[in-house]
């Protein structure tokens, strides 16, 4: 690479990204302590224990939503908050778990969002389909909580519901499959997960929104979303040529301002810029762990 990919990307984050991505970049690249990330995540928390306020920027709704809880759990994990900072996030995780219990269906399943989002700006694709409980996000939420070592009656019900869905007819898009892969990687019953995992290649081949071809510039889920590190459990789903092609594409997609673009329409200028910060941090981290750049 002839340009300073990391330096330009970090400069973009410093200028344009949310505080939460700037603090997370400090943890990932500068070995900063996770306390600043935890505090930034806490700002999105509501009194009911859930998270909202557009933590996932495609909707500007302040109310607690399962998708925002998922984002909070992922950010805390990326910051290493399950290690030395685990006591600091205990109340955040327990509160989010209890909130999920309060809004879940009897069987444990949850939707991405609720109709309250209609009162606020949102991207066009955030419609009533997001109100139906599904593997996206139930499997991803369960997987992230299992990864954090959480136990709870609701989590048991949600896990059982996910198993029922996975052991019946699977007809989900690539976003839901990504949630399933995280669930299978961290659910306690790994023998059962291994048996179900045998079907993943077939599911991937038919998944809507999956983009195997690195030359395809349309919106979608790529191998680097599903295997964001060479140590990922799911790296073996993809041959080296495919992964290298997507890494080449990811590096080429860096813009003149140092950030990465997005391929969908958020609800506002602010949302678009927030997403660019999220995607820029994801791109930098992926290129680093795959050895394309050094921090």
mmCIF file of C-alpha atoms in Angstrom:
data_model
loop_
_atom_site.group_PDB
_atom_site.id
_atom_site.type_symbol
_atom_site.label_atom_id
_atom_site.label_comp_id
_atom_site.label_asym_id
_atom_site.label_seq_id
_atom_site.Cartn_x
_atom_site.Cartn_y
_atom_site.Cartn_z
ATOM 1 C CA UNK A 1 0.000 0.000 0.000
ATOM 2 C CA UNK A 2 1.367 3.400 -0.969
ATOM 3 C CA UNK A 3 -0.754 5.499 1.385
ATOM 4 C CA UNK A 4 -0.812 5.552 5.176
ATOM 5 C CA UNK A 5 -4.026 3.557 5.445
ATOM 6 C CA UNK A 6 -4.106 3.441 9.222
ATOM 7 C CA UNK A 7 -2.969 7.023 9.713
ATOM 8 C CA UNK A 8 -5.471 8.382 7.221
ATOM 9 C CA UNK A 9 -8.222 6.248 8.690
ATOM 10 C CA UNK A 10 -7.447 7.332 12.255
ATOM 11 C CA UNK A 11 -7.404 10.961 11.126
ATOM 12 C CA UNK A 12 -10.869 10.486 9.639
ATOM 13 C CA UNK A 13 -12.103 9.016 12.907
ATOM 14 C CA UNK A 14 -10.617 11.925 14.858
ATOM 15 C CA UNK A 15 -12.381 14.441 12.609
ATOM 16 C CA UNK A 16 -15.677 12.796 11.828
ATOM 17 C CA UNK A 17 -16.549 9.808 14.046
ATOM 18 C CA UNK A 18 -18.614 9.556 17.203
ATOM 19 C CA UNK A 19 -16.870 9.574 20.553
ATOM 20 C CA UNK A 20 -17.658 5.897 20.983
ATOM 21 C CA UNK A 21 -15.694 4.897 17.844
ATOM 22 C CA UNK A 22 -12.836 7.235 18.739
ATOM 23 C CA UNK A 23 -12.530 5.721 22.206
ATOM 24 C CA UNK A 24 -12.810 2.191 20.805
ATOM 25 C CA UNK A 25 -10.071 2.941 18.263
ATOM 26 C CA UNK A 26 -7.866 3.980 21.164
ATOM 27 C CA UNK A 27 -8.425 0.595 22.806
ATOM 28 C CA UNK A 28 -7.900 -1.425 19.632
ATOM 29 C CA UNK A 29 -4.861 0.404 18.276
ATOM 30 C CA UNK A 30 -3.295 2.259 21.220
ATOM 31 C CA UNK A 31 -3.950 -0.203 24.039
ATOM 32 C CA UNK A 32 -5.991 2.363 25.926
ATOM 33 C CA UNK A 33 -8.055 1.190 28.882
ATOM 34 C CA UNK A 34 -11.697 0.317 28.085
ATOM 35 C CA UNK A 35 -13.173 2.694 30.677
ATOM 36 C CA UNK A 36 -13.774 5.435 28.120
ATOM 37 C CA UNK A 37 -15.635 3.044 25.844
ATOM 38 C CA UNK A 38 -17.770 1.831 28.736
ATOM 39 C CA UNK A 39 -18.668 5.399 29.653
ATOM 40 C CA UNK A 40 -19.523 6.207 26.041
ATOM 41 C CA UNK A 41 -21.778 3.148 25.782
ATOM 42 C CA UNK A 42 -23.445 4.050 29.076
ATOM 43 C CA UNK A 43 -24.610 7.345 27.558
ATOM 44 C CA UNK A 44 -26.971 5.355 25.298
ATOM 45 C CA UNK A 45 -28.549 3.483 28.210
ATOM 46 C CA UNK A 46 -32.102 4.119 29.353
ATOM 47 C CA UNK A 47 -33.590 3.887 32.830
ATOM 48 C CA UNK A 48 -35.271 0.593 31.864
ATOM 49 C CA UNK A 49 -31.853 -1.046 31.402
ATOM 50 C CA UNK A 50 -32.020 -1.176 27.608
ATOM 51 C CA UNK A 51 -30.106 0.876 25.082
ATOM 52 C CA UNK A 52 -31.402 3.293 22.447
ATOM 53 C CA UNK A 53 -30.747 6.841 21.214
ATOM 54 C CA UNK A 54 -29.559 5.663 17.813
ATOM 55 C CA UNK A 55 -26.625 3.558 18.974
ATOM 56 C CA UNK A 56 -27.325 1.761 15.701
ATOM 57 C CA UNK A 57 -27.624 4.923 13.571
ATOM 58 C CA UNK A 58 -30.291 3.889 11.053
ATOM 59 C CA UNK A 59 -33.028 5.065 13.405
ATOM 60 C CA UNK A 60 -32.961 8.070 15.710
ATOM 61 C CA UNK A 61 -35.330 6.643 18.307
ATOM 62 C CA UNK A 62 -34.409 7.258 21.966
ATOM 63 C CA UNK A 63 -36.415 4.273 23.262
ATOM 64 C CA UNK A 64 -34.682 1.004 24.109
ATOM 65 C CA UNK A 65 -34.520 -1.436 21.195
ATOM 66 C CA UNK A 66 -33.029 -4.945 20.900
ATOM 67 C CA UNK A 67 -30.798 -3.851 17.998
ATOM 68 C CA UNK A 68 -29.245 -1.159 20.181
ATOM 69 C CA UNK A 69 -28.727 -3.619 23.022
ATOM 70 C CA UNK A 70 -26.908 -5.857 20.551
ATOM 71 C CA UNK A 71 -24.699 -2.974 19.450
ATOM 72 C CA UNK A 72 -23.868 -2.149 23.064
ATOM 73 C CA UNK A 73 -22.887 -5.733 23.865
ATOM 74 C CA UNK A 74 -20.698 -5.958 20.758
ATOM 75 C CA UNK A 75 -18.892 -2.693 21.475
ATOM 76 C CA UNK A 76 -18.231 -3.683 25.088
ATOM 77 C CA UNK A 77 -16.815 -7.011 23.940
ATOM 78 C CA UNK A 78 -14.586 -5.426 21.313
ATOM 79 C CA UNK A 79 -13.214 -3.120 23.980
ATOM 80 C CA UNK A 80 -12.131 -6.120 26.033
ATOM 81 C CA UNK A 81 -14.645 -5.300 28.729
ATOM 82 C CA UNK A 82 -15.099 -8.976 29.524
ATOM 83 C CA UNK A 83 -11.588 -9.015 31.013
ATOM 84 C CA UNK A 84 -10.220 -6.704 33.666
ATOM 85 C CA UNK A 85 -13.141 -4.299 33.230
ATOM 86 C CA UNK A 86 -15.805 -6.988 33.687
ATOM 87 C CA UNK A 87 -17.032 -5.590 37.045
ATOM 88 C CA UNK A 88 -17.544 -2.192 35.413
ATOM 89 C CA UNK A 89 -19.932 -3.602 32.826
ATOM 90 C CA UNK A 90 -21.795 -5.979 35.119
ATOM 91 C CA UNK A 91 -24.698 -3.608 35.759
ATOM 92 C CA UNK A 92 -24.902 -2.680 32.056
ATOM 93 C CA UNK A 93 -25.075 -6.313 30.943
ATOM 94 C CA UNK A 94 -27.455 -7.432 33.691
ATOM 95 C CA UNK A 95 -29.743 -4.473 33.049
ATOM 96 C CA UNK A 96 -29.801 -5.201 29.320
ATOM 97 C CA UNK A 97 -30.465 -8.889 29.941
ATOM 98 C CA UNK A 98 -33.369 -8.106 32.259
ATOM 99 C CA UNK A 99 -34.792 -5.607 29.778
ATOM 100 C CA UNK A 100 -34.670 -8.222 27.016
ATOM 101 C CA UNK A 101 -36.536 -10.598 29.314
ATOM 102 C CA UNK A 102 -39.227 -7.960 29.806
ATOM 103 C CA UNK A 103 -39.884 -7.435 26.079
ATOM 104 C CA UNK A 104 -39.349 -10.973 24.742
ATOM 105 C CA UNK A 105 -42.063 -13.321 23.568
ATOM 106 C CA UNK A 106 -42.949 -16.190 25.908
ATOM 107 C CA UNK A 107 -40.632 -18.464 23.911
ATOM 108 C CA UNK A 108 -37.730 -16.029 24.376
ATOM 109 C CA UNK A 109 -37.563 -14.560 20.865
ATOM 110 C CA UNK A 110 -37.194 -10.813 20.323
ATOM 111 C CA UNK A 111 -37.538 -8.492 17.315
ATOM 112 C CA UNK A 112 -35.046 -5.931 16.079
ATOM 113 C CA UNK A 113 -37.302 -2.987 16.926
ATOM 114 C CA UNK A 114 -40.785 -1.861 17.930
ATOM 115 C CA UNK A 115 -43.346 0.465 16.311
ATOM 116 C CA UNK A 116 -42.104 3.360 18.456
ATOM 117 C CA UNK A 117 -39.413 3.933 15.817
ATOM 118 C CA UNK A 118 -42.121 5.313 13.512
ATOM 119 C CA UNK A 119 -42.212 8.469 15.627
ATOM 120 C CA UNK A 120 -38.610 9.324 14.724
ATOM 121 C CA UNK A 121 -36.423 9.606 11.609
ATOM 122 C CA UNK A 122 -35.346 6.220 10.310
ATOM 123 C CA UNK A 123 -33.923 4.643 7.169
ATOM 124 C CA UNK A 124 -36.499 3.483 4.627
ATOM 125 C CA UNK A 125 -35.754 -0.204 5.231
ATOM 126 C CA UNK A 126 -36.660 0.058 8.917
ATOM 127 C CA UNK A 127 -40.321 -0.881 8.510
ATOM 128 C CA UNK A 128 -42.738 -3.295 10.157
ATOM 129 C CA UNK A 129 -40.666 -6.356 9.231
ATOM 130 C CA UNK A 130 -38.331 -5.345 12.068
ATOM 131 C CA UNK A 131 -41.159 -5.841 14.595
ATOM 132 C CA UNK A 132 -41.314 -9.610 14.059
ATOM 133 C CA UNK A 133 -39.189 -11.786 16.382
ATOM 134 C CA UNK A 134 -36.482 -13.651 14.504
ATOM 135 C CA UNK A 135 -33.029 -15.197 14.556
ATOM 136 C CA UNK A 136 -31.885 -11.685 13.720
ATOM 137 C CA UNK A 137 -31.416 -10.507 16.454
ATOM 138 C CA UNK A 138 -32.319 -13.297 18.939
ATOM 139 C CA UNK A 139 -29.433 -15.586 17.946
ATOM 140 C CA UNK A 140 -26.941 -12.720 17.964
ATOM 141 C CA UNK A 141 -28.092 -11.466 21.359
ATOM 142 C CA UNK A 142 -27.978 -14.953 22.848
ATOM 143 C CA UNK A 143 -24.541 -15.599 21.371
ATOM 144 C CA UNK A 144 -23.133 -12.346 22.701
ATOM 145 C CA UNK A 145 -24.515 -12.966 26.185
ATOM 146 C CA UNK A 146 -23.160 -16.522 26.191
ATOM 147 C CA UNK A 147 -19.782 -15.085 25.158
ATOM 148 C CA UNK A 148 -19.924 -12.829 28.217
ATOM 149 C CA UNK A 149 -20.714 -15.772 30.483
ATOM 150 C CA UNK A 150 -24.255 -14.608 31.263
ATOM 151 C CA UNK A 151 -26.839 -17.048 32.645
ATOM 152 C CA UNK A 152 -30.573 -16.360 32.989
ATOM 153 C CA UNK A 153 -33.952 -18.006 32.477
ATOM 154 C CA UNK A 154 -34.728 -15.782 29.503
ATOM 155 C CA UNK A 155 -31.398 -16.668 27.889
ATOM 156 C CA UNK A 156 -32.213 -20.360 28.300
ATOM 157 C CA UNK A 157 -35.581 -19.850 26.572
ATOM 158 C CA UNK A 158 -34.041 -17.771 23.793
ATOM 159 C CA UNK A 159 -31.350 -20.404 23.251
ATOM 160 C CA UNK A 160 -33.939 -23.194 23.047
ATOM 161 C CA UNK A 161 -35.943 -21.132 20.555
ATOM 162 C CA UNK A 162 -32.856 -20.617 18.394
ATOM 163 C CA UNK A 163 -32.141 -24.351 18.386
ATOM 164 C CA UNK A 164 -35.717 -25.027 17.273
ATOM 165 C CA UNK A 165 -35.347 -22.615 14.361
ATOM 166 C CA UNK A 166 -31.970 -23.970 13.308
ATOM 167 C CA UNK A 167 -33.063 -27.587 13.426
ATOM 168 C CA UNK A 168 -36.081 -26.963 11.214
ATOM 169 C CA UNK A 169 -36.235 -25.359 7.741
ATOM 170 C CA UNK A 170 -33.692 -22.527 7.492
ATOM 171 C CA UNK A 171 -34.612 -19.748 5.083
ATOM 172 C CA UNK A 172 -32.835 -16.607 6.280
ATOM 173 C CA UNK A 173 -30.748 -13.866 4.741
ATOM 174 C CA UNK A 174 -27.032 -13.276 5.286
ATOM 175 C CA UNK A 175 -27.623 -10.839 8.139
ATOM 176 C CA UNK A 176 -29.486 -13.488 10.110
ATOM 177 C CA UNK A 177 -26.857 -16.066 9.180
ATOM 178 C CA UNK A 178 -24.185 -13.827 10.676
ATOM 179 C CA UNK A 179 -26.175 -13.789 13.920
ATOM 180 C CA UNK A 180 -26.462 -17.571 13.777
ATOM 181 C CA UNK A 181 -22.723 -17.996 13.288
ATOM 182 C CA UNK A 182 -22.043 -15.968 16.410
ATOM 183 C CA UNK A 183 -24.598 -18.057 18.317
ATOM 184 C CA UNK A 184 -23.026 -21.323 17.162
ATOM 185 C CA UNK A 185 -19.547 -20.125 18.093
ATOM 186 C CA UNK A 186 -20.467 -19.298 21.701
ATOM 187 C CA UNK A 187 -23.478 -21.354 22.767
ATOM 188 C CA UNK A 188 -22.492 -23.731 25.608
ATOM 189 C CA UNK A 189 -23.663 -26.930 23.861
ATOM 190 C CA UNK A 190 -20.834 -27.103 21.379
ATOM 191 C CA UNK A 191 -21.502 -30.695 20.358
ATOM 192 C CA UNK A 192 -24.944 -29.653 19.154
ATOM 193 C CA UNK A 193 -23.466 -26.550 17.553
ATOM 194 C CA UNK A 194 -20.976 -28.683 15.631
ATOM 195 C CA UNK A 195 -23.761 -30.834 14.222
ATOM 196 C CA UNK A 196 -25.787 -27.811 13.132
ATOM 197 C CA UNK A 197 -22.665 -26.148 11.695
ATOM 198 C CA UNK A 198 -22.452 -28.841 9.048
ATOM 199 C CA UNK A 199 -25.366 -27.116 7.313
ATOM 200 C CA UNK A 200 -23.781 -23.661 7.267
ATOM 201 C CA UNK A 201 -22.156 -23.937 3.806
ATOM 202 C CA UNK A 202 -25.513 -24.793 2.236
ATOM 203 C CA UNK A 203 -27.233 -21.975 4.121
ATOM 204 C CA UNK A 204 -24.570 -19.532 2.977
ATOM 205 C CA UNK A 205 -24.905 -20.535 -0.661
ATOM 206 C CA UNK A 206 -28.589 -19.568 -0.700
ATOM 207 C CA UNK A 207 -28.520 -16.607 1.684
ATOM 208 C CA UNK A 208 -29.952 -13.364 0.322
ATOM 209 C CA UNK A 209 -27.618 -10.354 0.523
ATOM 210 C CA UNK A 210 -24.496 -12.529 0.601
ATOM 211 C CA UNK A 211 -21.783 -11.107 -1.672
ATOM 212 C CA UNK A 212 -19.069 -13.652 -2.441
ATOM 213 C CA UNK A 213 -17.677 -11.771 -5.437
ATOM 214 C CA UNK A 214 -15.316 -9.005 -4.319
ATOM 215 C CA UNK A 215 -16.053 -7.154 -7.558
ATOM 216 C CA UNK A 216 -19.709 -6.800 -6.555
ATOM 217 C CA UNK A 217 -20.074 -3.256 -5.245
ATOM 218 C CA UNK A 218 -23.710 -3.613 -4.196
ATOM 219 C CA UNK A 219 -24.800 -3.598 -0.579
ATOM 220 C CA UNK A 220 -24.426 -6.932 1.169
ATOM 221 C CA UNK A 221 -22.659 -9.198 3.624
ATOM 222 C CA UNK A 222 -19.171 -10.312 2.592
ATOM 223 C CA UNK A 223 -16.865 -13.078 3.832
ATOM 224 C CA UNK A 224 -15.043 -10.466 5.919
ATOM 225 C CA UNK A 225 -18.241 -9.738 7.842
ATOM 226 C CA UNK A 226 -18.643 -13.420 8.649
ATOM 227 C CA UNK A 227 -14.947 -14.118 9.299
ATOM 228 C CA UNK A 228 -13.580 -10.741 10.469
ATOM 229 C CA UNK A 229 -10.276 -12.278 11.597
ATOM 230 C CA UNK A 230 -8.065 -15.097 10.312
ATOM 231 C CA UNK A 231 -8.638 -16.860 13.644
ATOM 232 C CA UNK A 232 -12.413 -16.781 13.184
ATOM 233 C CA UNK A 233 -14.179 -20.097 13.535
ATOM 234 C CA UNK A 234 -15.779 -19.461 10.142
ATOM 235 C CA UNK A 235 -12.643 -18.559 8.179
ATOM 236 C CA UNK A 236 -12.564 -22.079 6.705
ATOM 237 C CA UNK A 237 -15.837 -21.392 4.883
ATOM 238 C CA UNK A 238 -13.903 -19.291 2.375
ATOM 239 C CA UNK A 239 -10.897 -20.114 0.226
ATOM 240 C CA UNK A 240 -7.793 -17.939 0.359
ATOM 241 C CA UNK A 241 -8.419 -16.367 -3.032
ATOM 242 C CA UNK A 242 -11.863 -15.177 -1.986
ATOM 243 C CA UNK A 243 -10.621 -13.692 1.281
ATOM 244 C CA UNK A 244 -7.633 -12.017 -0.344
ATOM 245 C CA UNK A 245 -9.871 -10.560 -3.022
ATOM 246 C CA UNK A 246 -12.142 -9.016 -0.403
ATOM 247 C CA UNK A 247 -9.165 -7.662 1.532
ATOM 248 C CA UNK A 248 -7.897 -6.041 -1.672
ATOM 249 C CA UNK A 249 -11.329 -4.549 -2.255
ATOM 250 C CA UNK A 250 -11.589 -3.307 1.321
ATOM 251 C CA UNK A 251 -8.235 -1.544 1.032
ATOM 252 C CA UNK A 252 -9.177 0.029 -2.314
ATOM 253 C CA UNK A 253 -12.454 1.343 -0.932
ATOM 254 C CA UNK A 254 -10.768 3.815 1.398
ATOM 255 C CA UNK A 255 -11.800 7.307 0.292
ATOM 256 C CA UNK A 256 -9.666 10.408 -0.208
ATOM 257 C CA UNK A 257 -10.771 11.724 3.196
ATOM 258 C CA UNK A 258 -9.389 8.584 4.869
ATOM 259 C CA UNK A 259 -12.769 7.042 5.666
ATOM 260 C CA UNK A 260 -14.752 4.224 4.129
ATOM 261 C CA UNK A 261 -18.045 4.654 2.278
ATOM 262 C CA UNK A 262 -21.410 3.072 2.968
ATOM 263 C CA UNK A 263 -23.709 1.493 0.397
ATOM 264 C CA UNK A 264 -27.167 2.300 1.768
ATOM 265 C CA UNK A 265 -29.179 5.413 2.643
ATOM 266 C CA UNK A 266 -29.314 6.339 6.340
ATOM 267 C CA UNK A 267 -32.024 8.737 7.527
ATOM 268 C CA UNK A 268 -29.841 11.837 7.878
ATOM 269 C CA UNK A 269 -26.464 13.432 7.256
ATOM 270 C CA UNK A 270 -25.529 12.781 10.870
ATOM 271 C CA UNK A 271 -26.507 9.109 10.582
ATOM 272 C CA UNK A 272 -24.472 8.706 7.412
ATOM 273 C CA UNK A 273 -21.404 10.206 9.044
ATOM 274 C CA UNK A 274 -21.826 8.026 12.122
ATOM 275 C CA UNK A 275 -22.023 4.952 9.921
ATOM 276 C CA UNK A 276 -18.897 5.982 8.052
ATOM 277 C CA UNK A 277 -17.090 6.121 11.372
ATOM 278 C CA UNK A 278 -18.340 2.652 12.278
ATOM 279 C CA UNK A 279 -17.371 1.230 8.890
ATOM 280 C CA UNK A 280 -13.984 2.937 8.927
ATOM 281 C CA UNK A 281 -13.126 1.425 12.283
ATOM 282 C CA UNK A 282 -14.325 -1.998 11.106
ATOM 283 C CA UNK A 283 -12.224 -1.755 7.942
ATOM 284 C CA UNK A 284 -9.080 -0.699 9.808
ATOM 285 C CA UNK A 285 -9.466 -3.457 12.363
ATOM 286 C CA UNK A 286 -10.077 -6.098 9.680
ATOM 287 C CA UNK A 287 -7.077 -5.010 7.622
ATOM 288 C CA UNK A 288 -4.914 -5.031 10.747
ATOM 289 C CA UNK A 289 -5.832 -8.493 12.020
ATOM 290 C CA UNK A 290 -5.386 -9.936 8.519
ATOM 291 C CA UNK A 291 -1.888 -8.432 8.363
ATOM 292 C CA UNK A 292 -2.523 -5.819 5.684
ATOM 293 C CA UNK A 293 -1.562 -2.889 7.965
ATOM 294 C CA UNK A 294 0.423 -2.563 11.182
ATOM 295 C CA UNK A 295 -0.617 -0.523 14.192
#
